[in-house]
Amino acid sequence: MVLHSKKRRNGLLQACEPCRKRKLACDHDTPCSRCVKRNTQGQCRYHPAPMTRAGPAPASGVISRRAPPLEPPHLPLAHSEAFHAREHRGDEQRPKIDGPVTISESGLGHRSLRSSHGYTTYFGESSSSAVIEELNGNLGMDGGEVNVLPSISVSETKIQQSTEVLSHLQNAMVLAQFFYRWLATRGGYIVYSQVYHIWLAEVNGLFKSAAVAGGPALNELTRVVWQNTQRTMTCRSSTPVSIWAKQSSLRWESIGLIFSALGLMAGTLSPQDPIFTSNPGERRDRHALVTLMARLVHECIGFCRESEARNDLFLCLLYESTILLGRTVGNTSAETWLRVGEVCDTAVLLGLHGEKSVDAQTPFYLCELRVRLFEQIYGYDKFLSTYLGRPPRISYRHCQVQQALDLSDEQACLPEPALSAAISRLRDGWSPTGPLNRSSWRRVMSRQSLIREDILGITLGSFDQDLETRISIVRAGIENTRQDFPLFAKMDPDLLMAQLQESLLPMIPGRNVPWQPLDAVASLCMHCDYLHNDFLLERAIVMRLKCDATKLITSAREVLRLALKVFQMKDFFCDFRVDMINLLAFYALPSAGVLAIELLKQNTSSSHDPFLPRSEIIQQFSILVCSLENVGPTEGIYSLCALGLRAMKRVLDVLLAPPKSSQDSGTGDFVRASLDFEHYLASQNDTMLLEWLGTTDFDYRVEN
């Protein structure tokens, strides 16, 4: 190595370009030790400081704001579609990125600084650090290296507490065979299946040796987990997924993700599944198991916070814990709402709202994991905002909602050149043949989430300027979204259900493979969500413009009809119990509430609306009541379903009561109900509708 002796104007030795850009201390060798460790010796170059005078310069010379960029190393990885965008709002367009992914300093396409505990935080263009970075570039200065604080000390009390959590993981390993079955049929929820397999193998091997030695060995293993969690995870573009998974296997993030996956698995399955009945003489309680996993996940999140672990796996854990919370305490709880806020804040802190790309420190599988993760966070934010009638936390106007490629977990983790071959077979990000996977359906749903944000802007927004124009644009966007669906997503849901009842495995259009239960459920739920978008828009139009409700009634009838028809196949989809219950809570109840309002209005007047067939709707209400009675008190969504059940029973009592022969004297009561309805409309909250339906006295005859 040769010491680089050129100095800057301040008398300090100059740093190489990679160290200067990363604001790290350089030892001024050629190549420096940091570049040697990163195996990037070819990039270790020293450029003249821009402000250093090297002799007379032309009068017209302009000082460069930045040193010339280094030529990025060639990467054979390419997204055929990193972000598919649609135009549906006039001259405003979301960016579309085609071609190879770009190389950036951080893999997230943004300025970043490493915190005192090692994790990278995001600083955007408006931040003070952006100006300072430009100033440093002009002065030829490097930012130096932020001192890393010593490891956080862990008390013995905390060791004992965390050892108890770790012991539950040892007990949970008996469920590994069921978890493997789950991964084989459904894949990983966010984290790849292969990563879970490696984690389980590593943890199982360590527990076998720790259990032999007894308690002290388990305590020592707990200390190792704490030490690993406090270390920063490092990665290079050449790091295979197996190495990345092994270095993260004994951390509180990965342990929490195992607990989370087991909880999500147990919460979805039927109580008669072998996972709960396989042990002779011992029957596992499904609700108790899910509740235990949720508590352990909460503990692991706390350990990660204490260790200052802010990374991709921690964000995965936070997000999955939100789903688990919704299934235990319900989506209406304050705990769930606050947890979603932490998820969104952490995603922005880590810069996942910016462009995600492959770079020297980011292999393809890690980049794709970030894309999948933020895509899910963005969609869940819109779902919960719709469900609770609250403003969303993340907007596509300030972020890049890239779409994950239509690749399976196995394909996303392939080494080169198999990975490039798999990507090259995609067409506009879609796989032209073969089985569907979670990413296939998430690509479809992410487009609907973008539309949902626009609908929320109309529903919850306070600006009336150009409202009708905005409504027309969004309505066209809903239709364009459906036209953009791939062939498998356009299949008529009624036809799909008919084929499923006739044949166990009909063929998927355009894929030439049979429908699997997961794909069928995803397709039917996707169609319900598509109709729900139309319902929400029509409801917003009635609320904001006070116009005729005919289109809203038509939309509500279609949502209710499809949701109830899918729920009637709950025995066929017995392994997707949560999805079936969610159909009732998220789609059937809001639409039924709107139809109930209209029928109650019709019930007190002599007019008849041909778009509101009384007999058909009352029959659907009866089916809905029977369906809601199947929701048990251990479900996270039980409180809402119980509220809806009470309301719909009351509505049926009023609608089916014998007619009163005397002159109508209940005008005042109906006016009061109508005024209450207007108050409900102003609240944009489905729960208030159900409360109103269940408490308002519509039947004036009881009072008279």
mmCIF file of N, CA and C in Angstrom, residues 119 190-192 229 232-234 244-245 247-249 251-258 300-301 304-305 308-321 343 346-347 350 366 369-370 373-374:
data_model
loop_
_atom_site.group_PDB
_atom_site.id
_atom_site.type_symbol
_atom_site.label_atom_id
_atom_site.label_comp_id
_atom_site.label_asym_id
_atom_site.label_seq_id
_atom_site.Cartn_x
_atom_site.Cartn_y
_atom_site.Cartn_z
ATOM 1 N N TYR A 119 -27.295 2.054 12.822
ATOM 2 C CA TYR A 119 -28.274 1.911 11.756
ATOM 3 C C TYR A 119 -28.327 3.195 10.921
ATOM 4 N N ILE A 190 -43.735 -12.011 4.500
ATOM 5 C CA ILE A 190 -42.863 -10.950 3.993
ATOM 6 C C ILE A 190 -41.473 -11.526 3.757
ATOM 7 N N VAL A 191 -40.899 -12.131 4.790
ATOM 8 C CA VAL A 191 -39.567 -12.723 4.688
ATOM 9 C C VAL A 191 -39.647 -13.994 3.841
ATOM 10 N N TYR A 192 -38.595 -14.262 3.090
ATOM 11 C CA TYR A 192 -38.580 -15.400 2.170
ATOM 12 C C TYR A 192 -38.643 -16.738 2.916
ATOM 13 N N THR A 229 -27.887 -8.754 18.328
ATOM 14 C CA THR A 229 -28.882 -7.737 17.987
ATOM 15 C C THR A 229 -28.276 -6.342 18.007
ATOM 16 N N THR A 232 -24.462 -4.200 13.925
ATOM 17 C CA THR A 232 -25.044 -3.781 12.656
ATOM 18 C C THR A 232 -24.916 -4.897 11.633
ATOM 19 N N MET A 233 -25.993 -5.187 10.940
ATOM 20 C CA MET A 233 -25.961 -6.206 9.894
ATOM 21 C C MET A 233 -25.300 -5.627 8.648
ATOM 22 N N THR A 234 -24.347 -6.345 8.097
ATOM 23 C CA THR A 234 -23.641 -5.900 6.899
ATOM 24 C C THR A 234 -23.924 -6.862 5.753
ATOM 25 N N TRP A 244 -26.599 -14.348 4.449
ATOM 26 C CA TRP A 244 -27.357 -13.258 5.068
ATOM 27 C C TRP A 244 -28.325 -13.797 6.120
ATOM 28 N N ALA A 245 -28.962 -14.918 5.829
ATOM 29 C CA ALA A 245 -29.914 -15.498 6.772
ATOM 30 C C ALA A 245 -29.208 -16.043 8.010
ATOM 31 N N GLN A 247 -26.363 -15.038 9.362
ATOM 32 C CA GLN A 247 -25.850 -13.992 10.244
ATOM 33 C C GLN A 247 -26.974 -13.270 10.991
ATOM 34 N N SER A 248 -28.211 -13.475 10.558
ATOM 35 C CA SER A 248 -29.345 -12.836 11.234
ATOM 36 C C SER A 248 -30.189 -13.822 12.021
ATOM 37 N N SER A 249 -29.749 -15.080 12.130
ATOM 38 C CA SER A 249 -30.600 -16.111 12.729
ATOM 39 C C SER A 249 -30.739 -15.966 14.232
ATOM 40 N N ARG A 251 -30.913 -13.223 16.379
ATOM 41 C CA ARG A 251 -31.186 -11.838 16.730
ATOM 42 C C ARG A 251 -32.638 -11.765 17.192
ATOM 43 N N TRP A 252 -32.957 -10.744 17.983
ATOM 44 C CA TRP A 252 -34.329 -10.635 18.460
ATOM 45 C C TRP A 252 -35.295 -10.357 17.311
ATOM 46 N N GLU A 253 -34.809 -9.746 16.232
ATOM 47 C CA GLU A 253 -35.692 -9.521 15.086
ATOM 48 C C GLU A 253 -36.140 -10.846 14.480
ATOM 49 N N SER A 254 -35.184 -11.740 14.209
ATOM 50 C CA SER A 254 -35.530 -13.010 13.568
ATOM 51 C C SER A 254 -36.324 -13.912 14.504
ATOM 52 N N ILE A 255 -35.983 -13.898 15.782
ATOM 53 C CA ILE A 255 -36.743 -14.707 16.744
ATOM 54 C C ILE A 255 -38.180 -14.203 16.825
ATOM 55 N N GLY A 256 -38.338 -12.882 16.859
ATOM 56 C CA GLY A 256 -39.687 -12.315 16.864
ATOM 57 C C GLY A 256 -40.459 -12.646 15.602
ATOM 58 N N LEU A 257 -39.771 -12.684 14.465
ATOM 59 C CA LEU A 257 -40.437 -13.027 13.207
ATOM 60 C C LEU A 257 -40.894 -14.484 13.187
ATOM 61 N N ILE A 258 -40.143 -15.364 13.841
ATOM 62 C CA ILE A 258 -40.589 -16.763 13.948
ATOM 63 C C ILE A 258 -41.858 -16.842 14.796
ATOM 64 N N CYS A 300 -40.126 -9.216 22.001
ATOM 65 C CA CYS A 300 -38.981 -9.140 21.081
ATOM 66 C C CYS A 300 -38.840 -7.742 20.494
ATOM 67 N N ILE A 301 -39.953 -7.103 20.200
ATOM 68 C CA ILE A 301 -39.897 -5.726 19.692
ATOM 69 C C ILE A 301 -39.283 -4.809 20.740
ATOM 70 N N CYS A 304 -35.587 -5.271 20.764
ATOM 71 C CA CYS A 304 -34.968 -4.610 19.603
ATOM 72 C C CYS A 304 -34.852 -3.109 19.832
ATOM 73 N N ARG A 305 -35.877 -2.517 20.416
ATOM 74 C CA ARG A 305 -35.820 -1.076 20.697
ATOM 75 C C ARG A 305 -34.694 -0.773 21.676
ATOM 76 N N GLU A 308 -31.420 -0.669 20.097
ATOM 77 C CA GLU A 308 -31.317 0.309 19.002
ATOM 78 C C GLU A 308 -31.199 -0.385 17.648
ATOM 79 N N ALA A 309 -31.924 -1.482 17.487
ATOM 80 C CA ALA A 309 -31.907 -2.211 16.215
ATOM 81 C C ALA A 309 -32.970 -1.619 15.302
ATOM 82 N N ARG A 310 -32.546 -0.859 14.326
ATOM 83 C CA ARG A 310 -33.453 -0.283 13.332
ATOM 84 C C ARG A 310 -32.961 -0.733 11.961
ATOM 85 N N ASN A 311 -33.563 -1.777 11.441
ATOM 86 C CA ASN A 311 -33.119 -2.330 10.168
ATOM 87 C C ASN A 311 -34.308 -2.954 9.452
ATOM 88 N N ASP A 312 -34.041 -3.580 8.320
ATOM 89 C CA ASP A 312 -35.114 -4.157 7.514
ATOM 90 C C ASP A 312 -35.882 -5.236 8.271
ATOM 91 N N LEU A 313 -35.169 -6.094 8.994
ATOM 92 C CA LEU A 313 -35.840 -7.171 9.724
ATOM 93 C C LEU A 313 -36.694 -6.622 10.860
ATOM 94 N N PHE A 314 -36.222 -5.581 11.525
ATOM 95 C CA PHE A 314 -37.023 -4.967 12.585
ATOM 96 C C PHE A 314 -38.313 -4.400 12.008
ATOM 97 N N LEU A 315 -38.226 -3.784 10.833
ATOM 98 C CA LEU A 315 -39.427 -3.251 10.199
ATOM 99 C C LEU A 315 -40.373 -4.375 9.783
ATOM 100 N N CYS A 316 -39.821 -5.482 9.288
ATOM 101 C CA CYS A 316 -40.658 -6.654 8.984
ATOM 102 C C CYS A 316 -41.393 -7.129 10.233
ATOM 103 N N LEU A 317 -40.672 -7.170 11.350
ATOM 104 C CA LEU A 317 -41.268 -7.614 12.608
ATOM 105 C C LEU A 317 -42.367 -6.659 13.056
ATOM 106 N N LEU A 318 -42.111 -5.355 12.962
ATOM 107 C CA LEU A 318 -43.123 -4.372 13.342
ATOM 108 C C LEU A 318 -44.388 -4.541 12.510
ATOM 109 N N TYR A 319 -44.197 -4.702 11.204
ATOM 110 C CA TYR A 319 -45.366 -4.816 10.328
ATOM 111 C C TYR A 319 -46.168 -6.080 10.626
ATOM 112 N N GLU A 320 -45.485 -7.214 10.748
ATOM 113 C CA GLU A 320 -46.211 -8.458 11.022
ATOM 114 C C GLU A 320 -46.879 -8.416 12.395
ATOM 115 N N SER A 321 -46.270 -7.710 13.347
ATOM 116 C CA SER A 321 -46.901 -7.592 14.661
ATOM 117 C C SER A 321 -48.202 -6.807 14.567
ATOM 118 N N VAL A 343 -44.804 1.717 12.470
ATOM 119 C CA VAL A 343 -44.369 1.040 11.244
ATOM 120 C C VAL A 343 -44.088 2.061 10.148
ATOM 121 N N THR A 346 -40.988 4.225 10.988
ATOM 122 C CA THR A 346 -39.732 3.486 10.839
ATOM 123 C C THR A 346 -39.391 3.281 9.373
ATOM 124 N N ALA A 347 -40.399 3.030 8.547
ATOM 125 C CA ALA A 347 -40.151 2.867 7.110
ATOM 126 C C ALA A 347 -39.548 4.133 6.515
ATOM 127 N N LEU A 350 -35.908 4.690 7.740
ATOM 128 C CA LEU A 350 -34.941 3.867 7.017
ATOM 129 C C LEU A 350 -34.872 4.207 5.533
ATOM 130 N N LEU A 366 -32.403 -8.584 -1.148
ATOM 131 C CA LEU A 366 -32.643 -7.598 -0.102
ATOM 132 C C LEU A 366 -33.404 -6.397 -0.658
ATOM 133 N N LEU A 369 -36.932 -7.502 -1.078
ATOM 134 C CA LEU A 369 -37.585 -7.580 0.229
ATOM 135 C C LEU A 369 -38.070 -6.204 0.661
ATOM 136 N N ARG A 370 -37.246 -5.181 0.453
ATOM 137 C CA ARG A 370 -37.639 -3.817 0.803
ATOM 138 C C ARG A 370 -38.819 -3.343 -0.038
ATOM 139 N N LEU A 373 -41.895 -5.105 1.229
ATOM 140 C CA LEU A 373 -42.260 -4.627 2.556
ATOM 141 C C LEU A 373 -42.951 -3.276 2.485
ATOM 142 N N PHE A 374 -42.365 -2.329 1.758
ATOM 143 C CA PHE A 374 -42.983 -1.001 1.699
ATOM 144 C C PHE A 374 -44.307 -1.040 0.941
#
